[in-house]
Amino acid sequence: MSIYKGHIPEGLQDCMPEECFNKRRIENIIRRVFFSRGYDEIETPVFEYLDVFTNNNGSIEQDQMLKIVGPGNHILVMRPDMTTPIARLVATRFKDKPLPIRLSYLCNVYRYQQPHMGKQWEITQAGIELMGIEGPEADAEVVSTAIQCFLDLGLKDFQIDIGQVEFFNGLIEEADIEPKAASQIRVLIEEKNILALKDFLNKLPISIELKDIFMDLPKLYGNIDIYKIASRYARNSRCQKSLQNIIEIYDILKAYGFHEFITLDLGMVHNLNYYTGIIFRVFTKDLGFPICGGGRYDKLLSEFGYDIPATGFAINLKNTLMTLERQKGLINIPSIDILVVVNEWHRKRGYYIAQNLRRQGKRVEIFDSSYSIYTAEEYAKLKGISQIIDVSKLSEGEVPC
């Protein structure tokens, strides 16, 4: 026997009944939110050509992609995200549709990540894409949809951290910093590595004032009042417009009644080649990493020949399940209501009785005493089933309920 026959690869997991039951339950809740807000669900193939993901604005590095050689020696990848395939689909199949386009998905994506860090290769995501409309109204709609999902799931103590990549880009432009150095600054700010950031900035030929601003970016985190502090650093139109955009989005979310969930984070500067405006992540105090992330990505669809703006988000269902578990928000699988006992002489009647009970909303198992190693009573006790109907003991015409 192969040593791997009873194992699964690193980075993958089986989904056991309790988890699977709760996963399907939250999937259905999220689907209802998406559908009620006008988002139509789609699916794309698990495999895509590598070319689909080799663009200038991709959010996934190639070394994270799981690749195979397909027919005709074409390199295929297991989709590492859903946004890029949806952009391909919209650019090739939706050009005759009225704008905006509202699409949703609930699919697995696949990324190579270091298993020892607790990250999985297979990730179930639920998300939306709002394409063909720009402006704060669209971004606020997307953020509010994420909030509504978590409210309907019964999630407690979550917050939405909102940033704006153009604020950072405006500072980089003002300082005239070349792309490689800008990328390093971005990483250090995102990691909030203050000492390394200071050391790196001291090596650059920029003013002390700009160095101080970059040093303060990781600290620009908090409620809406952070806007007042950030405004002092917005010395060019690019930075000023980005802050104005955040305020407009915040005001719309306030109209939704969702402003209490919002925290500003101008030190959130990940994936700058991909995002073009607002970015956001959802955190809870019960988990040390995001359960949802999204933002505006106006350049992506132009890679496929359809130059329209877009914004969206993706919920990580595994992380959401972990959070709900820690908050005692999961439920047990409902037990079997009734055990219908049959034998070789009473199967037909037993099947009819079981089906009639199922139509009444009962969970019913058939127990065939002709083949079981247990008695019906032993089996019912093992499974926690409180009611047994032995068809052989029913009088003719008796209909149990």
mmCIF file of C-alpha atoms in Angstrom:
data_model
loop_
_atom_site.group_PDB
_atom_site.id
_atom_site.type_symbol
_atom_site.label_atom_id
_atom_site.label_comp_id
_atom_site.label_asym_id
_atom_site.label_seq_id
_atom_site.Cartn_x
_atom_site.Cartn_y
_atom_site.Cartn_z
ATOM 1 C CA MET A 1 0.000 0.000 0.000
ATOM 2 C CA SER A 2 1.233 3.496 -0.839
ATOM 3 C CA ILE A 3 2.244 5.517 2.218
ATOM 4 C CA TYR A 4 -0.035 8.338 0.993
ATOM 5 C CA LYS A 5 -3.129 6.195 0.391
ATOM 6 C CA GLY A 6 -4.782 7.183 3.648
ATOM 7 C CA HIS A 7 -3.689 10.820 3.597
ATOM 8 C CA ILE A 8 -4.543 14.106 1.891
ATOM 9 C CA PRO A 9 -1.985 16.628 0.603
ATOM 10 C CA GLU A 10 -0.718 19.405 2.829
ATOM 11 C CA GLY A 11 -2.788 22.554 2.566
ATOM 12 C CA LEU A 12 -6.067 20.665 2.081
ATOM 13 C CA GLN A 13 -8.754 19.517 4.508
ATOM 14 C CA ASP A 14 -11.738 17.212 4.675
ATOM 15 C CA CYS A 15 -15.002 18.864 5.659
ATOM 16 C CA MET A 16 -16.700 16.867 8.403
ATOM 17 C CA PRO A 17 -20.509 16.701 8.819
ATOM 18 C CA GLU A 18 -20.902 19.395 11.516
ATOM 19 C CA GLU A 19 -18.697 21.849 9.630
ATOM 20 C CA CYS A 20 -20.284 21.003 6.291
ATOM 21 C CA PHE A 21 -23.786 21.521 7.704
ATOM 22 C CA ASN A 22 -22.888 24.965 9.057
ATOM 23 C CA LYS A 23 -20.977 25.856 5.911
ATOM 24 C CA ARG A 24 -24.035 25.152 3.754
ATOM 25 C CA ARG A 25 -26.196 27.097 6.194
ATOM 26 C CA ILE A 26 -24.065 30.248 5.988
ATOM 27 C CA GLU A 27 -23.720 29.841 2.227
ATOM 28 C CA ASN A 28 -27.512 29.942 1.931
ATOM 29 C CA ILE A 29 -27.728 33.048 4.143
ATOM 30 C CA ILE A 30 -25.084 34.855 2.083
ATOM 31 C CA ARG A 31 -26.749 33.810 -1.174
ATOM 32 C CA ARG A 32 -30.036 35.292 0.032
ATOM 33 C CA VAL A 33 -28.350 38.624 0.795
ATOM 34 C CA PHE A 34 -26.716 38.746 -2.639
ATOM 35 C CA PHE A 35 -29.903 37.758 -4.465
ATOM 36 C CA SER A 36 -32.057 40.248 -2.533
ATOM 37 C CA ARG A 37 -29.725 43.066 -3.639
ATOM 38 C CA GLY A 38 -29.955 42.199 -7.327
ATOM 39 C CA TYR A 39 -26.768 40.153 -7.762
ATOM 40 C CA ASP A 40 -27.030 37.198 -10.154
ATOM 41 C CA GLU A 41 -24.930 34.145 -9.341
ATOM 42 C CA ILE A 42 -22.477 32.745 -11.874
ATOM 43 C CA GLU A 43 -19.807 30.047 -12.032
ATOM 44 C CA THR A 44 -16.608 29.898 -14.047
ATOM 45 C CA PRO A 45 -14.438 26.848 -14.832
ATOM 46 C CA VAL A 46 -12.047 25.575 -12.177
ATOM 47 C CA PHE A 47 -9.327 25.540 -14.849
ATOM 48 C CA GLU A 48 -8.358 28.651 -16.805
ATOM 49 C CA TYR A 49 -5.562 29.375 -19.249
ATOM 50 C CA LEU A 50 -2.528 30.855 -17.528
ATOM 51 C CA ASP A 51 -2.851 33.808 -19.921
ATOM 52 C CA VAL A 52 -6.022 34.899 -18.101
ATOM 53 C CA PHE A 53 -3.962 35.669 -14.997
ATOM 54 C CA THR A 54 -0.807 37.073 -16.610
ATOM 55 C CA ASN A 55 -1.812 40.712 -16.631
ATOM 56 C CA ASN A 56 -0.250 43.855 -15.289
ATOM 57 C CA ASN A 57 -2.888 44.349 -12.620
ATOM 58 C CA GLY A 58 -3.219 40.871 -11.146
ATOM 59 C CA SER A 59 -3.769 40.364 -7.435
ATOM 60 C CA ILE A 60 -2.205 36.884 -7.297
ATOM 61 C CA GLU A 61 1.484 36.144 -7.788
ATOM 62 C CA GLN A 62 2.299 33.386 -10.281
ATOM 63 C CA ASP A 63 4.184 31.355 -7.691
ATOM 64 C CA GLN A 64 0.885 31.014 -5.799
ATOM 65 C CA MET A 65 -0.879 29.452 -8.794
ATOM 66 C CA LEU A 66 -1.367 25.691 -9.107
ATOM 67 C CA LYS A 67 -0.537 24.829 -12.717
ATOM 68 C CA ILE A 68 -0.925 21.800 -14.969
ATOM 69 C CA VAL A 69 -0.114 21.121 -18.615
ATOM 70 C CA GLY A 70 -3.369 20.533 -20.448
ATOM 71 C CA PRO A 71 -4.260 19.290 -23.937
ATOM 72 C CA GLY A 72 -2.160 20.861 -26.670
ATOM 73 C CA ASN A 73 0.569 21.588 -24.107
ATOM 74 C CA HIS A 74 -1.310 24.668 -22.919
ATOM 75 C CA ILE A 75 -0.531 25.698 -19.351
ATOM 76 C CA LEU A 76 -3.685 25.741 -17.247
ATOM 77 C CA VAL A 77 -4.144 27.034 -13.711
ATOM 78 C CA MET A 78 -6.695 26.211 -11.070
ATOM 79 C CA ARG A 79 -8.401 29.558 -10.589
ATOM 80 C CA PRO A 80 -6.572 31.416 -7.788
ATOM 81 C CA ASP A 81 -9.352 33.999 -7.465
ATOM 82 C CA MET A 82 -12.807 34.645 -8.890
ATOM 83 C CA THR A 83 -12.576 38.316 -9.820
ATOM 84 C CA THR A 84 -10.232 37.801 -12.783
ATOM 85 C CA PRO A 85 -12.300 34.993 -14.402
ATOM 86 C CA ILE A 86 -15.424 37.104 -13.911
ATOM 87 C CA ALA A 87 -13.668 40.034 -15.595
ATOM 88 C CA ARG A 88 -12.867 37.717 -18.515
ATOM 89 C CA LEU A 89 -16.473 36.515 -18.648
ATOM 90 C CA VAL A 90 -17.971 40.006 -18.518
ATOM 91 C CA ALA A 91 -15.579 41.341 -21.171
ATOM 92 C CA THR A 92 -16.410 38.498 -23.559
ATOM 93 C CA ARG A 93 -20.090 37.763 -22.846
ATOM 94 C CA PHE A 94 -21.676 40.839 -21.246
ATOM 95 C CA LYS A 95 -20.756 43.737 -23.529
ATOM 96 C CA ASP A 96 -24.328 43.928 -24.813
ATOM 97 C CA LYS A 97 -25.787 44.019 -21.283
ATOM 98 C CA PRO A 98 -26.902 47.281 -19.649
ATOM 99 C CA LEU A 99 -24.615 48.750 -17.016
ATOM 100 C CA PRO A 100 -24.072 48.344 -14.157
ATOM 101 C CA ILE A 101 -23.606 44.573 -14.031
ATOM 102 C CA ARG A 102 -24.165 42.897 -10.665
ATOM 103 C CA LEU A 103 -22.759 39.377 -10.314
ATOM 104 C CA SER A 104 -22.173 37.065 -7.355
ATOM 105 C CA TYR A 105 -20.371 33.780 -6.834
ATOM 106 C CA LEU A 106 -19.797 31.067 -4.282
ATOM 107 C CA CYS A 107 -16.889 28.894 -5.395
ATOM 108 C CA ASN A 108 -13.594 27.353 -4.378
ATOM 109 C CA VAL A 109 -10.330 29.016 -5.388
ATOM 110 C CA TYR A 110 -6.890 27.430 -5.262
ATOM 111 C CA ARG A 111 -3.597 28.991 -4.185
ATOM 112 C CA TYR A 112 -0.291 27.518 -3.144
ATOM 113 C CA GLN A 113 0.468 28.819 0.338
ATOM 114 C CA GLN A 114 2.822 27.581 3.039
ATOM 115 C CA PRO A 115 0.785 24.944 4.935
ATOM 116 C CA HIS A 116 2.836 25.365 8.120
ATOM 117 C CA MET A 117 1.421 28.882 8.371
ATOM 118 C CA GLY A 118 -2.057 27.387 8.682
ATOM 119 C CA LYS A 119 -3.126 28.591 5.249
ATOM 120 C CA GLN A 120 -5.109 26.356 2.930
ATOM 121 C CA TRP A 121 -4.653 25.741 -0.784
ATOM 122 C CA GLU A 122 -8.394 25.350 -1.304
ATOM 123 C CA ILE A 123 -10.475 28.325 -0.180
ATOM 124 C CA THR A 124 -14.237 28.702 -0.426
ATOM 125 C CA GLN A 125 -15.145 32.281 -1.268
ATOM 126 C CA ALA A 126 -18.463 34.084 -1.540
ATOM 127 C CA GLY A 127 -18.424 37.478 -3.182
ATOM 128 C CA ILE A 128 -19.913 40.076 -5.473
ATOM 129 C CA GLU A 129 -18.660 42.212 -8.338
ATOM 130 C CA LEU A 130 -20.335 45.514 -9.238
ATOM 131 C CA MET A 131 -19.102 46.471 -12.701
ATOM 132 C CA GLY A 132 -19.696 49.442 -14.942
ATOM 133 C CA ILE A 133 -20.258 52.136 -12.342
ATOM 134 C CA GLU A 134 -17.839 54.366 -10.467
ATOM 135 C CA GLY A 135 -18.256 56.751 -7.592
ATOM 136 C CA PRO A 136 -18.780 56.464 -3.843
ATOM 137 C CA GLU A 137 -22.342 55.149 -4.202
ATOM 138 C CA ALA A 138 -21.097 51.924 -5.806
ATOM 139 C CA ASP A 139 -18.343 51.416 -3.238
ATOM 140 C CA ALA A 140 -20.768 52.059 -0.383
ATOM 141 C CA GLU A 141 -23.207 49.526 -1.864
ATOM 142 C CA VAL A 142 -20.477 46.892 -1.905
ATOM 143 C CA VAL A 143 -19.343 47.613 1.670
ATOM 144 C CA SER A 144 -22.933 47.657 2.923
ATOM 145 C CA THR A 145 -23.599 44.296 1.265
ATOM 146 C CA ALA A 146 -20.660 42.769 3.140
ATOM 147 C CA ILE A 147 -21.945 44.258 6.402
ATOM 148 C CA GLN A 148 -25.441 42.893 5.767
ATOM 149 C CA CYS A 149 -24.021 39.405 5.192
ATOM 150 C CA PHE A 150 -22.275 39.398 8.559
ATOM 151 C CA LEU A 151 -25.297 40.845 10.342
ATOM 152 C CA ASP A 152 -27.540 38.141 8.888
ATOM 153 C CA LEU A 153 -24.991 35.492 9.899
ATOM 154 C CA GLY A 154 -25.232 36.737 13.482
ATOM 155 C CA LEU A 155 -21.575 37.743 13.638
ATOM 156 C CA LYS A 156 -20.643 39.844 16.665
ATOM 157 C CA ASP A 157 -18.011 42.533 17.177
ATOM 158 C CA PHE A 158 -16.825 42.900 13.598
ATOM 159 C CA GLN A 159 -15.403 46.028 12.015
ATOM 160 C CA ILE A 160 -14.655 47.220 8.490
ATOM 161 C CA ASP A 161 -11.224 48.779 8.031
ATOM 162 C CA ILE A 162 -11.317 51.143 5.043
ATOM 163 C CA GLY A 163 -8.310 52.585 3.254
ATOM 164 C CA GLN A 164 -7.636 54.438 0.006
ATOM 165 C CA VAL A 165 -4.632 53.475 -2.131
ATOM 166 C CA GLU A 166 -4.589 56.840 -3.899
ATOM 167 C CA PHE A 167 -3.594 58.586 -0.675
ATOM 168 C CA PHE A 168 -0.367 56.573 -0.603
ATOM 169 C CA ASN A 169 0.094 56.902 -4.371
ATOM 170 C CA GLY A 170 -0.254 60.674 -4.095
ATOM 171 C CA LEU A 171 2.521 60.814 -1.505
ATOM 172 C CA ILE A 172 4.779 58.598 -3.627
ATOM 173 C CA GLU A 173 4.159 60.839 -6.630
ATOM 174 C CA GLU A 174 4.951 63.970 -4.613
ATOM 175 C CA ALA A 175 8.176 62.425 -3.285
ATOM 176 C CA ASP A 176 9.118 61.226 -6.794
ATOM 177 C CA ILE A 177 10.043 57.774 -5.490
ATOM 178 C CA GLU A 178 10.830 55.097 -8.067
ATOM 179 C CA PRO A 179 8.568 51.978 -8.190
ATOM 180 C CA LYS A 180 10.939 49.493 -6.528
ATOM 181 C CA ALA A 181 11.487 51.746 -3.515
ATOM 182 C CA ALA A 182 7.769 52.570 -3.378
ATOM 183 C CA SER A 183 6.994 48.850 -3.238
ATOM 184 C CA GLN A 184 9.357 48.399 -0.299
ATOM 185 C CA ILE A 185 7.804 51.340 1.548
ATOM 186 C CA ARG A 186 4.374 49.855 0.915
ATOM 187 C CA VAL A 187 5.380 46.488 2.395
ATOM 188 C CA LEU A 188 6.892 48.053 5.517
ATOM 189 C CA ILE A 189 3.848 50.269 6.083
ATOM 190 C CA GLU A 190 1.474 47.341 5.574
ATOM 191 C CA GLU A 191 3.486 45.310 8.095
ATOM 192 C CA LYS A 192 3.621 48.347 10.418
ATOM 193 C CA ASN A 193 7.366 47.724 10.740
ATOM 194 C CA ILE A 194 8.231 51.189 12.032
ATOM 195 C CA LEU A 195 11.942 50.667 12.692
ATOM 196 C CA ALA A 196 12.668 49.142 9.288
ATOM 197 C CA LEU A 197 10.545 51.833 7.621
ATOM 198 C CA LYS A 198 12.532 54.606 9.310
ATOM 199 C CA ASP A 199 15.827 53.014 8.303
ATOM 200 C CA PHE A 200 14.707 52.637 4.685
ATOM 201 C CA LEU A 201 13.322 56.186 4.404
ATOM 202 C CA ASN A 202 16.565 57.642 5.740
ATOM 203 C CA LYS A 203 18.335 56.210 2.703
ATOM 204 C CA LEU A 204 16.054 58.026 0.251
ATOM 205 C CA PRO A 205 16.620 61.567 -1.083
ATOM 206 C CA ILE A 206 13.294 62.980 0.124
ATOM 207 C CA SER A 207 12.430 65.804 2.487
ATOM 208 C CA ILE A 208 12.250 65.292 6.232
ATOM 209 C CA GLU A 209 8.621 66.393 6.118
ATOM 210 C CA LEU A 210 7.689 63.641 3.646
ATOM 211 C CA LYS A 211 9.649 61.082 5.654
ATOM 212 C CA ASP A 212 7.632 62.050 8.711
ATOM 213 C CA ILE A 213 4.386 61.665 6.772
ATOM 214 C CA PHE A 214 5.327 58.152 5.615
ATOM 215 C CA MET A 215 6.324 57.298 9.183
ATOM 216 C CA ASP A 216 2.911 58.437 10.416
ATOM 217 C CA LEU A 217 0.889 56.426 7.869
ATOM 218 C CA PRO A 218 0.730 53.244 10.001
ATOM 219 C CA LYS A 219 -0.666 55.397 12.818
ATOM 220 C CA LEU A 220 -3.491 56.868 10.709
ATOM 221 C CA TYR A 221 -5.969 54.335 12.040
ATOM 222 C CA GLY A 222 -9.163 54.928 13.971
ATOM 223 C CA ASN A 223 -12.597 56.506 13.710
ATOM 224 C CA ILE A 224 -13.662 59.189 11.256
ATOM 225 C CA ASP A 225 -11.678 61.820 13.174
ATOM 226 C CA ILE A 226 -8.518 60.359 11.604
ATOM 227 C CA TYR A 227 -9.648 62.223 8.487
ATOM 228 C CA LYS A 228 -8.799 65.542 10.170
ATOM 229 C CA ILE A 229 -5.233 64.431 10.887
ATOM 230 C CA ALA A 230 -4.775 62.947 7.418
ATOM 231 C CA SER A 231 -6.019 66.175 5.829
ATOM 232 C CA ARG A 232 -2.918 67.949 7.109
ATOM 233 C CA TYR A 233 -0.792 65.546 5.065
ATOM 234 C CA ALA A 234 -2.868 65.844 1.883
ATOM 235 C CA ARG A 235 -0.806 68.505 0.143
ATOM 236 C CA ASN A 236 -1.623 67.501 -3.434
ATOM 237 C CA SER A 237 -4.863 66.968 -5.327
ATOM 238 C CA ARG A 238 -4.417 63.192 -5.562
ATOM 239 C CA CYS A 239 -4.275 62.819 -1.791
ATOM 240 C CA GLN A 240 -7.078 65.334 -1.281
ATOM 241 C CA LYS A 241 -9.396 63.543 -3.723
ATOM 242 C CA SER A 242 -8.728 60.199 -2.027
ATOM 243 C CA LEU A 243 -9.714 61.577 1.380
ATOM 244 C CA GLN A 244 -12.808 63.197 -0.085
ATOM 245 C CA ASN A 245 -13.748 59.822 -1.590
ATOM 246 C CA ILE A 246 -13.501 58.128 1.811
ATOM 247 C CA ILE A 247 -15.675 60.794 3.438
ATOM 248 C CA GLU A 248 -18.324 60.473 0.716
ATOM 249 C CA ILE A 249 -18.409 56.692 1.146
ATOM 250 C CA TYR A 250 -18.610 57.083 4.924
ATOM 251 C CA ASP A 251 -21.526 59.526 4.638
ATOM 252 C CA ILE A 252 -23.458 57.085 2.426
ATOM 253 C CA LEU A 253 -22.789 54.230 4.859
ATOM 254 C CA LYS A 254 -24.037 56.527 7.618
ATOM 255 C CA ALA A 255 -27.289 56.865 5.680
ATOM 256 C CA TYR A 256 -27.461 53.053 5.616
ATOM 257 C CA GLY A 257 -27.009 53.095 9.392
ATOM 258 C CA PHE A 258 -23.745 51.177 9.068
ATOM 259 C CA HIS A 259 -21.183 53.841 10.015
ATOM 260 C CA GLU A 260 -20.659 52.313 13.472
ATOM 261 C CA PHE A 261 -18.841 49.391 11.837
ATOM 262 C CA ILE A 262 -16.332 51.590 9.979
ATOM 263 C CA THR A 263 -12.710 52.261 10.937
ATOM 264 C CA LEU A 264 -10.328 54.271 8.743
ATOM 265 C CA ASP A 265 -6.894 52.803 8.017
ATOM 266 C CA LEU A 266 -4.700 54.856 5.695
ATOM 267 C CA GLY A 267 -1.832 52.468 6.396
ATOM 268 C CA MET A 268 -3.697 49.748 4.487
ATOM 269 C CA VAL A 269 -1.724 49.738 1.240
ATOM 270 C CA HIS A 270 -1.716 46.149 -0.061
ATOM 271 C CA ASN A 271 -1.921 45.155 -3.745
ATOM 272 C CA LEU A 272 -1.445 48.648 -5.150
ATOM 273 C CA ASN A 273 -1.063 47.367 -8.718
ATOM 274 C CA TYR A 274 -4.525 45.831 -8.479
ATOM 275 C CA TYR A 275 -6.638 48.261 -6.468
ATOM 276 C CA THR A 276 -7.294 51.778 -7.725
ATOM 277 C CA GLY A 277 -9.338 53.416 -4.965
ATOM 278 C CA ILE A 278 -11.058 52.286 -1.803
ATOM 279 C CA ILE A 279 -9.847 49.060 -0.180
ATOM 280 C CA PHE A 280 -11.360 47.366 2.839
ATOM 281 C CA ARG A 281 -11.000 44.354 5.083
ATOM 282 C CA VAL A 282 -13.309 42.872 7.712
ATOM 283 C CA PHE A 283 -11.911 41.849 11.096
ATOM 284 C CA THR A 284 -13.289 40.444 14.328
ATOM 285 C CA LYS A 285 -11.671 40.352 17.743
ATOM 286 C CA ASP A 286 -11.954 36.548 17.656
ATOM 287 C CA LEU A 287 -9.590 36.064 14.706
ATOM 288 C CA GLY A 288 -6.213 37.582 13.940
ATOM 289 C CA PHE A 289 -6.696 37.806 10.191
ATOM 290 C CA PRO A 290 -9.405 39.105 7.827
ATOM 291 C CA ILE A 291 -12.609 37.242 7.083
ATOM 292 C CA CYS A 292 -13.377 39.417 4.053
ATOM 293 C CA GLY A 293 -11.590 41.825 1.743
ATOM 294 C CA GLY A 294 -12.320 43.930 -1.283
ATOM 295 C CA GLY A 295 -12.084 47.256 -3.009
ATOM 296 C CA ARG A 296 -12.135 49.131 -6.297
ATOM 297 C CA TYR A 297 -10.165 47.770 -9.267
ATOM 298 C CA ASP A 298 -10.887 49.966 -12.286
ATOM 299 C CA LYS A 299 -8.002 48.718 -14.463
ATOM 300 C CA LEU A 300 -8.674 44.981 -14.533
ATOM 301 C CA LEU A 301 -11.398 44.719 -17.173
ATOM 302 C CA SER A 302 -9.400 46.798 -19.649
ATOM 303 C CA GLU A 303 -6.916 43.887 -19.688
ATOM 304 C CA PHE A 304 -9.676 41.942 -21.448
ATOM 305 C CA GLY A 305 -10.687 44.721 -23.830
ATOM 306 C CA TYR A 306 -13.623 46.172 -21.878
ATOM 307 C CA ASP A 307 -12.688 49.407 -20.146
ATOM 308 C CA ILE A 308 -15.270 49.769 -17.384
ATOM 309 C CA PRO A 309 -14.814 50.424 -13.641
ATOM 310 C CA ALA A 310 -15.474 47.759 -11.034
ATOM 311 C CA THR A 311 -15.604 47.134 -7.308
ATOM 312 C CA GLY A 312 -16.312 44.083 -5.162
ATOM 313 C CA PHE A 313 -15.352 41.827 -2.272
ATOM 314 C CA ALA A 314 -14.800 38.195 -1.297
ATOM 315 C CA ILE A 315 -15.728 36.514 1.987
ATOM 316 C CA ASN A 316 -13.478 33.690 3.205
ATOM 317 C CA LEU A 317 -15.978 31.098 4.413
ATOM 318 C CA LYS A 318 -13.465 29.061 6.427
ATOM 319 C CA ASN A 319 -12.389 32.125 8.396
ATOM 320 C CA THR A 320 -16.024 33.106 8.869
ATOM 321 C CA LEU A 321 -16.848 29.628 10.185
ATOM 322 C CA MET A 322 -13.910 29.796 12.599
ATOM 323 C CA THR A 323 -15.163 33.146 13.884
ATOM 324 C CA LEU A 324 -18.726 31.907 14.343
ATOM 325 C CA GLU A 325 -17.432 28.824 16.148
ATOM 326 C CA ARG A 326 -15.463 30.972 18.604
ATOM 327 C CA GLN A 327 -18.517 33.168 19.112
ATOM 328 C CA LYS A 328 -20.702 30.100 19.743
ATOM 329 C CA GLY A 329 -22.615 30.964 16.589
ATOM 330 C CA LEU A 330 -22.681 27.509 14.999
ATOM 331 C CA ILE A 331 -25.559 25.090 15.447
ATOM 332 C CA ASN A 332 -25.631 21.325 15.808
ATOM 333 C CA ILE A 333 -26.911 19.136 13.010
ATOM 334 C CA PRO A 334 -30.584 18.457 13.793
ATOM 335 C CA SER A 335 -30.953 14.905 15.063
ATOM 336 C CA ILE A 336 -32.950 12.235 13.273
ATOM 337 C CA ASP A 337 -36.588 12.580 14.345
ATOM 338 C CA ILE A 338 -37.848 9.084 13.623
ATOM 339 C CA LEU A 339 -36.371 5.654 12.930
ATOM 340 C CA VAL A 340 -38.671 3.573 10.714
ATOM 341 C CA VAL A 341 -37.932 -0.124 11.222
ATOM 342 C CA VAL A 342 -38.634 -2.455 8.294
ATOM 343 C CA ASN A 343 -37.841 -6.025 7.333
ATOM 344 C CA GLU A 344 -38.069 -8.000 4.133
ATOM 345 C CA TRP A 345 -41.854 -8.396 4.498
ATOM 346 C CA HIS A 346 -42.719 -4.776 5.310
ATOM 347 C CA ARG A 347 -40.327 -2.701 3.197
ATOM 348 C CA LYS A 348 -42.886 -1.268 0.787
ATOM 349 C CA ARG A 349 -45.158 -0.013 3.547
ATOM 350 C CA GLY A 350 -42.175 1.247 5.544
ATOM 351 C CA TYR A 351 -40.846 3.265 2.609
ATOM 352 C CA TYR A 352 -44.286 4.823 2.110
ATOM 353 C CA ILE A 353 -44.550 5.773 5.800
ATOM 354 C CA ALA A 354 -41.035 7.251 5.834
ATOM 355 C CA GLN A 355 -41.670 9.320 2.737
ATOM 356 C CA ASN A 356 -44.948 10.641 4.132
ATOM 357 C CA LEU A 357 -43.179 11.720 7.338
ATOM 358 C CA ARG A 358 -40.419 13.438 5.331
ATOM 359 C CA ARG A 359 -43.035 15.451 3.477
ATOM 360 C CA GLN A 360 -44.110 16.730 6.902
ATOM 361 C CA GLY A 361 -40.583 18.059 7.460
ATOM 362 C CA LYS A 362 -39.298 15.195 9.600
ATOM 363 C CA ARG A 363 -35.789 13.736 9.370
ATOM 364 C CA VAL A 364 -36.366 10.013 8.945
ATOM 365 C CA GLU A 365 -33.999 7.065 8.664
ATOM 366 C CA ILE A 366 -34.928 3.620 7.411
ATOM 367 C CA PHE A 367 -33.626 0.783 9.587
ATOM 368 C CA ASP A 368 -33.697 -2.626 7.916
ATOM 369 C CA SER A 369 -33.610 -5.180 10.708
ATOM 370 C CA SER A 370 -32.877 -7.954 8.216
ATOM 371 C CA TYR A 371 -29.288 -6.760 7.741
ATOM 372 C CA SER A 372 -28.252 -4.685 10.765
ATOM 373 C CA ILE A 373 -25.801 -5.917 13.394
ATOM 374 C CA TYR A 374 -27.720 -3.853 15.962
ATOM 375 C CA THR A 375 -31.248 -4.040 17.255
ATOM 376 C CA ALA A 376 -33.388 -1.034 16.373
ATOM 377 C CA GLU A 377 -33.291 0.084 20.002
ATOM 378 C CA GLU A 378 -29.476 -0.145 20.161
ATOM 379 C CA TYR A 379 -29.075 1.798 16.936
ATOM 380 C CA ALA A 380 -31.562 4.493 18.002
ATOM 381 C CA LYS A 381 -29.689 4.957 21.280
ATOM 382 C CA LEU A 382 -26.331 5.254 19.480
ATOM 383 C CA LYS A 383 -27.740 7.880 17.083
ATOM 384 C CA GLY A 384 -29.811 9.753 19.673
ATOM 385 C CA ILE A 385 -33.122 9.015 17.932
ATOM 386 C CA SER A 386 -36.048 9.341 20.310
ATOM 387 C CA GLN A 387 -38.899 7.832 18.264
ATOM 388 C CA ILE A 388 -39.046 4.383 16.673
ATOM 389 C CA ILE A 389 -41.788 3.158 14.357
ATOM 390 C CA ASP A 390 -41.642 -0.609 13.826
ATOM 391 C CA VAL A 391 -43.752 -1.234 10.732
ATOM 392 C CA SER A 392 -44.157 -4.930 11.584
ATOM 393 C CA LYS A 393 -46.029 -3.965 14.757
ATOM 394 C CA LEU A 394 -48.490 -1.583 13.115
ATOM 395 C CA SER A 395 -52.048 -2.701 12.622
ATOM 396 C CA GLU A 396 -53.419 -2.778 9.092
ATOM 397 C CA GLY A 397 -54.386 0.730 7.965
ATOM 398 C CA GLU A 398 -52.605 2.451 10.887
ATOM 399 C CA VAL A 399 -50.825 5.626 9.720
ATOM 400 C CA PRO A 400 -48.235 6.929 12.220
ATOM 401 C CA CYS A 401 -47.413 10.623 12.460
#
